[in-house]
Coordinates of N, CA, C and O and ligand atoms in Angstrom, one line a residue:
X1 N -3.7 17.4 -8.5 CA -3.6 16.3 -7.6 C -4.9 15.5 -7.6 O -5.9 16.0 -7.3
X2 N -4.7 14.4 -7.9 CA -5.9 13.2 -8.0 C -6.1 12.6 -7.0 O -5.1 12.2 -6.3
X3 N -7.8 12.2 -6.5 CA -7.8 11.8 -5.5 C -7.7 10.0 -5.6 O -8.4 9.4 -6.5
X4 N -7.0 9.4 -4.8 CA -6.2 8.3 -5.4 C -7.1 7.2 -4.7 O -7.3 6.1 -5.3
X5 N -7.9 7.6 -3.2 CA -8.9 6.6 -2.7 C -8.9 7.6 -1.4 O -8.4 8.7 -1.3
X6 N -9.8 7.0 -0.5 CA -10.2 8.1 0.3 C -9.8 7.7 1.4 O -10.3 8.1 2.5
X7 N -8.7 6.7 1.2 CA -7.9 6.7 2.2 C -6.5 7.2 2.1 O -5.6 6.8 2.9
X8 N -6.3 8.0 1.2 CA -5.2 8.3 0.9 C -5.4 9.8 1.0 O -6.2 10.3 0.2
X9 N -4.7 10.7 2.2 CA -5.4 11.4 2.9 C -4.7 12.9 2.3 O -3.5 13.2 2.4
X10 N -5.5 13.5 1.8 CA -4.8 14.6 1.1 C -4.9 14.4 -0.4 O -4.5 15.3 -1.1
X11 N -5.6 12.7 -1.0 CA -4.8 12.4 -2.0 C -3.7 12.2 -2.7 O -3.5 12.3 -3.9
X12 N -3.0 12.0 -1.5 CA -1.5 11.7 -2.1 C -0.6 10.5 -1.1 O -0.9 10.4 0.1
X13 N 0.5 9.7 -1.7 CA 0.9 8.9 -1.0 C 1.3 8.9 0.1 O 1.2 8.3 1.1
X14 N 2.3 10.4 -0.5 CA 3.2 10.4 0.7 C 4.7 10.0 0.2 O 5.1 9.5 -0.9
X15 N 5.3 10.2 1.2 CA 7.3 10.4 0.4 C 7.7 9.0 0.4 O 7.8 8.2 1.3
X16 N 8.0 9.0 -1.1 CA 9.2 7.8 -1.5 C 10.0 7.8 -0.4 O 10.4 8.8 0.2
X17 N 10.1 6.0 -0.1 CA 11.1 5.8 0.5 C 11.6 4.5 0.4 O 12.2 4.1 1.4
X18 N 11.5 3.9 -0.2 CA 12.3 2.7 -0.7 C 10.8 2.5 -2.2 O 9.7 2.9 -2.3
X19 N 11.9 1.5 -3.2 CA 11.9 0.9 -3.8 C 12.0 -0.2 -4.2 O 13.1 -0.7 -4.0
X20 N 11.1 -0.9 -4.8 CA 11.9 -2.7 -5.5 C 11.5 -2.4 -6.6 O 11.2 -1.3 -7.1
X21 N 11.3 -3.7 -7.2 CA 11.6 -3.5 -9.2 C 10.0 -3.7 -9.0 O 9.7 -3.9 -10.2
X22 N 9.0 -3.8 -8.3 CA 7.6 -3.8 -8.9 C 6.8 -2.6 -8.0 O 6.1 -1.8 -8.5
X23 N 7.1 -2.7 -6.9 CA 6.5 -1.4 -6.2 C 7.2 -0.4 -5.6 O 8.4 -0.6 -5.2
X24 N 6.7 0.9 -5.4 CA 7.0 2.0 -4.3 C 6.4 1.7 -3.4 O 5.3 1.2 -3.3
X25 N 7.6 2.4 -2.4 CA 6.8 2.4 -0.9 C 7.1 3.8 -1.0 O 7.9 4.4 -1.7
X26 N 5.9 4.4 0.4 CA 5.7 5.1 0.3 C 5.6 5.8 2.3 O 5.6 4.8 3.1
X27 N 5.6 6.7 2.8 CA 5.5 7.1 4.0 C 4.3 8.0 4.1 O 4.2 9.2 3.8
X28 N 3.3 7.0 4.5 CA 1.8 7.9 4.2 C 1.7 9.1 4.8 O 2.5 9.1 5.7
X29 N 0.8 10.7 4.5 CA 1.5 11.9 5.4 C 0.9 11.3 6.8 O 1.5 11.4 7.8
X30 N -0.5 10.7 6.6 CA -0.9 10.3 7.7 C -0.1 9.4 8.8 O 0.0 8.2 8.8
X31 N 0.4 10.3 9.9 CA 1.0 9.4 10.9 C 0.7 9.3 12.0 O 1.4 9.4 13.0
X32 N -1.0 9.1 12.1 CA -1.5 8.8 13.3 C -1.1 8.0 14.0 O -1.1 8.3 15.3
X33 N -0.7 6.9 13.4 CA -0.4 5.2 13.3 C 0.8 5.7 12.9 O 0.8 6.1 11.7
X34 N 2.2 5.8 13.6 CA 3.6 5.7 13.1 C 3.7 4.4 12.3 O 3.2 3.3 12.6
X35 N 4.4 4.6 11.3 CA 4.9 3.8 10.5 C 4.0 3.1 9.2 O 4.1 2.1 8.5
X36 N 2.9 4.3 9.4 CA 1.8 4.0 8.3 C 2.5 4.1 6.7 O 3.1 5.1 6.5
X37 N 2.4 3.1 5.7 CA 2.8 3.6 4.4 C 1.9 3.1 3.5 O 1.0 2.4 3.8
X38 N 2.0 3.4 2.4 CA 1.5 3.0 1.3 C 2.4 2.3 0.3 O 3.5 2.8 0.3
X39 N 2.2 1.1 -0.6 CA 2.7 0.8 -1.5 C 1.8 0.5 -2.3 O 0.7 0.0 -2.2
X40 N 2.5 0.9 -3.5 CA 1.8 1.4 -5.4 C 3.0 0.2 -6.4 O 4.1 -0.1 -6.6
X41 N 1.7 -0.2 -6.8 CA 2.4 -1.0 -8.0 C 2.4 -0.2 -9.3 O 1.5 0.4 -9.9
X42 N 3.7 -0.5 -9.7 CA 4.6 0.3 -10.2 C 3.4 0.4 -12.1 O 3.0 1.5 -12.4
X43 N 3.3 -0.3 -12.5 CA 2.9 -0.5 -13.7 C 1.4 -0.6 -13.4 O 1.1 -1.3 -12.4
X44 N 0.1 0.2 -14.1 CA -1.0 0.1 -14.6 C -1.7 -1.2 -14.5 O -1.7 -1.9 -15.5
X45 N -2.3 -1.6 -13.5 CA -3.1 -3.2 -13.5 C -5.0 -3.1 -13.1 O -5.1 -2.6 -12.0
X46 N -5.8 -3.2 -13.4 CA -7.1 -2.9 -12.9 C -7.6 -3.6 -11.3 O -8.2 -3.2 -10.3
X47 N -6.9 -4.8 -11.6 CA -7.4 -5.5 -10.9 C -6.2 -6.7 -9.8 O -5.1 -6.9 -10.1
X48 N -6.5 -7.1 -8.9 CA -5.1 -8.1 -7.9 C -5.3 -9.3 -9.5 O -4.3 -9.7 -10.2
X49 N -6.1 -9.4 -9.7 CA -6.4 -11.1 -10.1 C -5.1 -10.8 -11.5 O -4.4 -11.7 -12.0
X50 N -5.0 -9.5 -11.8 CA -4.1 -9.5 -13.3 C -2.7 -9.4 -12.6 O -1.7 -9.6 -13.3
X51 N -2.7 -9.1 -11.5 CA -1.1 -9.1 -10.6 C -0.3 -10.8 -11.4 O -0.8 -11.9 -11.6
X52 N 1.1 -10.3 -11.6 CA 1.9 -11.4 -12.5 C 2.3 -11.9 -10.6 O 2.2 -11.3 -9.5
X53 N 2.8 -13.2 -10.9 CA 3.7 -14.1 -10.2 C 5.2 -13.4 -9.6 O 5.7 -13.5 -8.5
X54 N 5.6 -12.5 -10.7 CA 6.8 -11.8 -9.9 C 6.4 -10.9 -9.1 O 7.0 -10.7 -8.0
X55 N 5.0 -10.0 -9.4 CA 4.8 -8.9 -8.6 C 4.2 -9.4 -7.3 O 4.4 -8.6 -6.4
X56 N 3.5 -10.5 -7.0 CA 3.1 -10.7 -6.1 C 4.4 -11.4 -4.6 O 4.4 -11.2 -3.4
X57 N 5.6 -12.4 -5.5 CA 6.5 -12.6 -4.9 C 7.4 -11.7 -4.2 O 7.8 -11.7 -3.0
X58 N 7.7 -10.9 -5.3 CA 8.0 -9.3 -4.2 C 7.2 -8.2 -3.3 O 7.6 -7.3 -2.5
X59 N 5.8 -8.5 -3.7 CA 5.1 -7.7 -2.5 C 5.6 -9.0 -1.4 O 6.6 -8.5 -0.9
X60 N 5.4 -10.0 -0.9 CA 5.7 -10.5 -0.2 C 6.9 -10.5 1.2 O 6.9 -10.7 2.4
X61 N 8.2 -9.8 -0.2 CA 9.1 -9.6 1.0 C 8.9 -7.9 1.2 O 9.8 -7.5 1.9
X62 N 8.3 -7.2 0.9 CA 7.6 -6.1 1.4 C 7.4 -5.9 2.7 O 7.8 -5.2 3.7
X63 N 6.1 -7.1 2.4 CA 5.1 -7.2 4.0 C 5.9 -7.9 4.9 O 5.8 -7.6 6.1
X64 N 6.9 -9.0 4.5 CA 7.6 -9.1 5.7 C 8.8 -8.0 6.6 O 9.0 -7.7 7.8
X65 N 9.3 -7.7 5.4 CA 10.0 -6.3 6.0 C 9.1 -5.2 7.0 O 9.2 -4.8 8.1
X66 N 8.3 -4.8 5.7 CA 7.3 -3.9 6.7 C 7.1 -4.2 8.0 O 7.2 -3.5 8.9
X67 N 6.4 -5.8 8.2 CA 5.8 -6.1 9.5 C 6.9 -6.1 10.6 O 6.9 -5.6 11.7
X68 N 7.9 -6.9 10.0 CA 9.4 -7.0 10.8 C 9.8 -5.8 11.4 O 10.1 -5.7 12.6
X69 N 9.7 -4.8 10.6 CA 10.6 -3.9 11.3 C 9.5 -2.8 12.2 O 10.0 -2.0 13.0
X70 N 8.6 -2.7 12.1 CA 7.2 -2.5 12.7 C 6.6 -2.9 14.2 O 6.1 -2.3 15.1
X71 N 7.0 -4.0 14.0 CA 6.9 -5.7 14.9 C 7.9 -5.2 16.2 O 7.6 -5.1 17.4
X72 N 9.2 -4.7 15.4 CA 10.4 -4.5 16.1 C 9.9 -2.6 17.2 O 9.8 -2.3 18.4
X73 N 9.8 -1.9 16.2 CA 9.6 -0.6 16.5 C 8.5 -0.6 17.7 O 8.7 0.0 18.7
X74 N 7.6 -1.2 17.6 CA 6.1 -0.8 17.8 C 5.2 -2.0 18.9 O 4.2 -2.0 19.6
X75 N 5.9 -2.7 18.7 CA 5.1 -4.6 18.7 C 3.5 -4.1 18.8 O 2.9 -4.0 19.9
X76 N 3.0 -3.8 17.9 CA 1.5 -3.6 17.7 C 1.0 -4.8 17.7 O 2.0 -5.6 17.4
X77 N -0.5 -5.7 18.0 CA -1.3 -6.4 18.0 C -1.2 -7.3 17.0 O -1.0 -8.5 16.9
X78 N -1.7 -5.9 15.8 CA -1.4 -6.8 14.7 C -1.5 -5.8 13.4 O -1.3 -4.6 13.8
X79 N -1.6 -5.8 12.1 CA -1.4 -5.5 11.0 C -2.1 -5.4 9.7 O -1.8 -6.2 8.8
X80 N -3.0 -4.3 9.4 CA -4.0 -4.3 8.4 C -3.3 -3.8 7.4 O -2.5 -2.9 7.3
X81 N -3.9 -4.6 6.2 CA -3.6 -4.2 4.6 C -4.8 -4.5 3.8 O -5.4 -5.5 3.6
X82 N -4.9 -2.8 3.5 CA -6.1 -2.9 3.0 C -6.0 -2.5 1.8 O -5.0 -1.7 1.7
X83 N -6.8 -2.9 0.4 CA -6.3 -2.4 -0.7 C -7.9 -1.5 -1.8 O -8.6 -2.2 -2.5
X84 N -8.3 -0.2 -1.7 CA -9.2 0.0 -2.3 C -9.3 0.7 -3.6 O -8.4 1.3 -4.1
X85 N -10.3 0.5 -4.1 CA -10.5 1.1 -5.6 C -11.8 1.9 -6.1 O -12.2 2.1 -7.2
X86 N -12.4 2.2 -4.6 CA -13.9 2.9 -4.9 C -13.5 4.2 -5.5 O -14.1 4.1 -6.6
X87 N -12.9 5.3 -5.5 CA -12.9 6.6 -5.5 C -12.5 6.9 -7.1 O -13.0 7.8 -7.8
X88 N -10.8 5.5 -7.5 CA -10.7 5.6 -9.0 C -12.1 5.6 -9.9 O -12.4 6.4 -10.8
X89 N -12.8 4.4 -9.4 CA -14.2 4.2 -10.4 C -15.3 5.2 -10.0 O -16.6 5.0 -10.0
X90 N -14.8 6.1 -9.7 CA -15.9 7.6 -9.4 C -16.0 8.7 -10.8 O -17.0 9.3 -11.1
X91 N -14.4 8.6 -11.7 CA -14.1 8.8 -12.5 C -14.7 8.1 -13.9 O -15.1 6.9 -14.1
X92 N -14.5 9.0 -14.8 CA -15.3 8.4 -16.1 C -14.0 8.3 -17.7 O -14.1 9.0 -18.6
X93 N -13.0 7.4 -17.6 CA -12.9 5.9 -17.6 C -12.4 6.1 -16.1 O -12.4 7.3 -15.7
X94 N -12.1 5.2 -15.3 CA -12.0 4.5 -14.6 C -10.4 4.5 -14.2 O -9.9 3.7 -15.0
X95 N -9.6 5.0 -13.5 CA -8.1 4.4 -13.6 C -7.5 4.1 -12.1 O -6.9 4.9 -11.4
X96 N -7.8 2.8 -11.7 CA -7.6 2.2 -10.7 C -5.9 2.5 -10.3 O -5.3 2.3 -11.3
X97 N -5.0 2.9 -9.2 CA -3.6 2.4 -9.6 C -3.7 1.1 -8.0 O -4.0 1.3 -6.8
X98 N -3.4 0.3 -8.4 CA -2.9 -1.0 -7.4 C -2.3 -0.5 -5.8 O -1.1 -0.5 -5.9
X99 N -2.6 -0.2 -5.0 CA -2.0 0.1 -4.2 C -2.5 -0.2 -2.4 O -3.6 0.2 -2.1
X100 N -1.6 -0.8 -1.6 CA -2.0 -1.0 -0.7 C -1.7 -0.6 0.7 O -0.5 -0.5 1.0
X101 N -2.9 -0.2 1.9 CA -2.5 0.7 2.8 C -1.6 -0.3 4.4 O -2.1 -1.2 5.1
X102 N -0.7 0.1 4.3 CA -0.4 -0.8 5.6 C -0.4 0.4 6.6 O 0.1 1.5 6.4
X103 N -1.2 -0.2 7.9 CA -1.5 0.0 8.9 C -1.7 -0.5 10.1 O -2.7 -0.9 10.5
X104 N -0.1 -0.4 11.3 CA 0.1 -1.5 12.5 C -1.8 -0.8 13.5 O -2.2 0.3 13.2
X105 N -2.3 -1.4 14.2 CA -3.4 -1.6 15.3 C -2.7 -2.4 16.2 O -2.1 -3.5 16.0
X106 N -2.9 -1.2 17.7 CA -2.9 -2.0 18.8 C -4.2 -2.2 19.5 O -5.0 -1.4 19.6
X107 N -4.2 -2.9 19.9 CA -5.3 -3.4 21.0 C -5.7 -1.9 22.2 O -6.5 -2.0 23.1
Ligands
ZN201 ZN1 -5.3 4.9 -1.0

């Protein structure tokens, strides 16, 4: 088990639970924050700036879903998406995987 970022708690995502054609989502184990997940882009990228036009189009309806139904569940304040890559580059090469943490905050 690889440590994937040090926010990824256990180093690991957490259980598949939906899919689209560019990312997994994910149910982080961390559920401090109900309805915490992770989504991983599906294909090997280093960097956001190499993210294609389709992949970014469909994270889109992601975050609206995610927030939507979040919004609905929870009505939290608001909604952090953080995306990190320090822990990959701790390693010697380097293997970043794309992935971002969503996490509702209330006030
Ligand atoms: Zn992580």
């Amino acid at each position: 088990m690889s440590m994937k970022c040090e926010y990824c708690w256990l180093g690991v995502y957490g259980d598949l639970i939906r899919e689209t054609e560019n990312w997994k989502i994910y149910l982080a184990p961390n559920q401090m924050y109900l309805g915490t997940c992770v989504v991983v882009l599906k294909r090997s990228s280093r960097n956001l700036m190499d993210l294609k036009r389709g992949e970014w189009f469909d994270f889109v309806e992601i975050v609206k879903k995610l927030e939507f139904g979040l919004k609905r569940a929870f009505n939290p304040t608001l909604f952090n998406w953080s995306c990190f890559k320090n822990a990959a580059y701790r390693n010697n090469p380097p293997n970043p995987e794309i992935h971002w943490h969503f996490i509702r905050a209330t006030k």
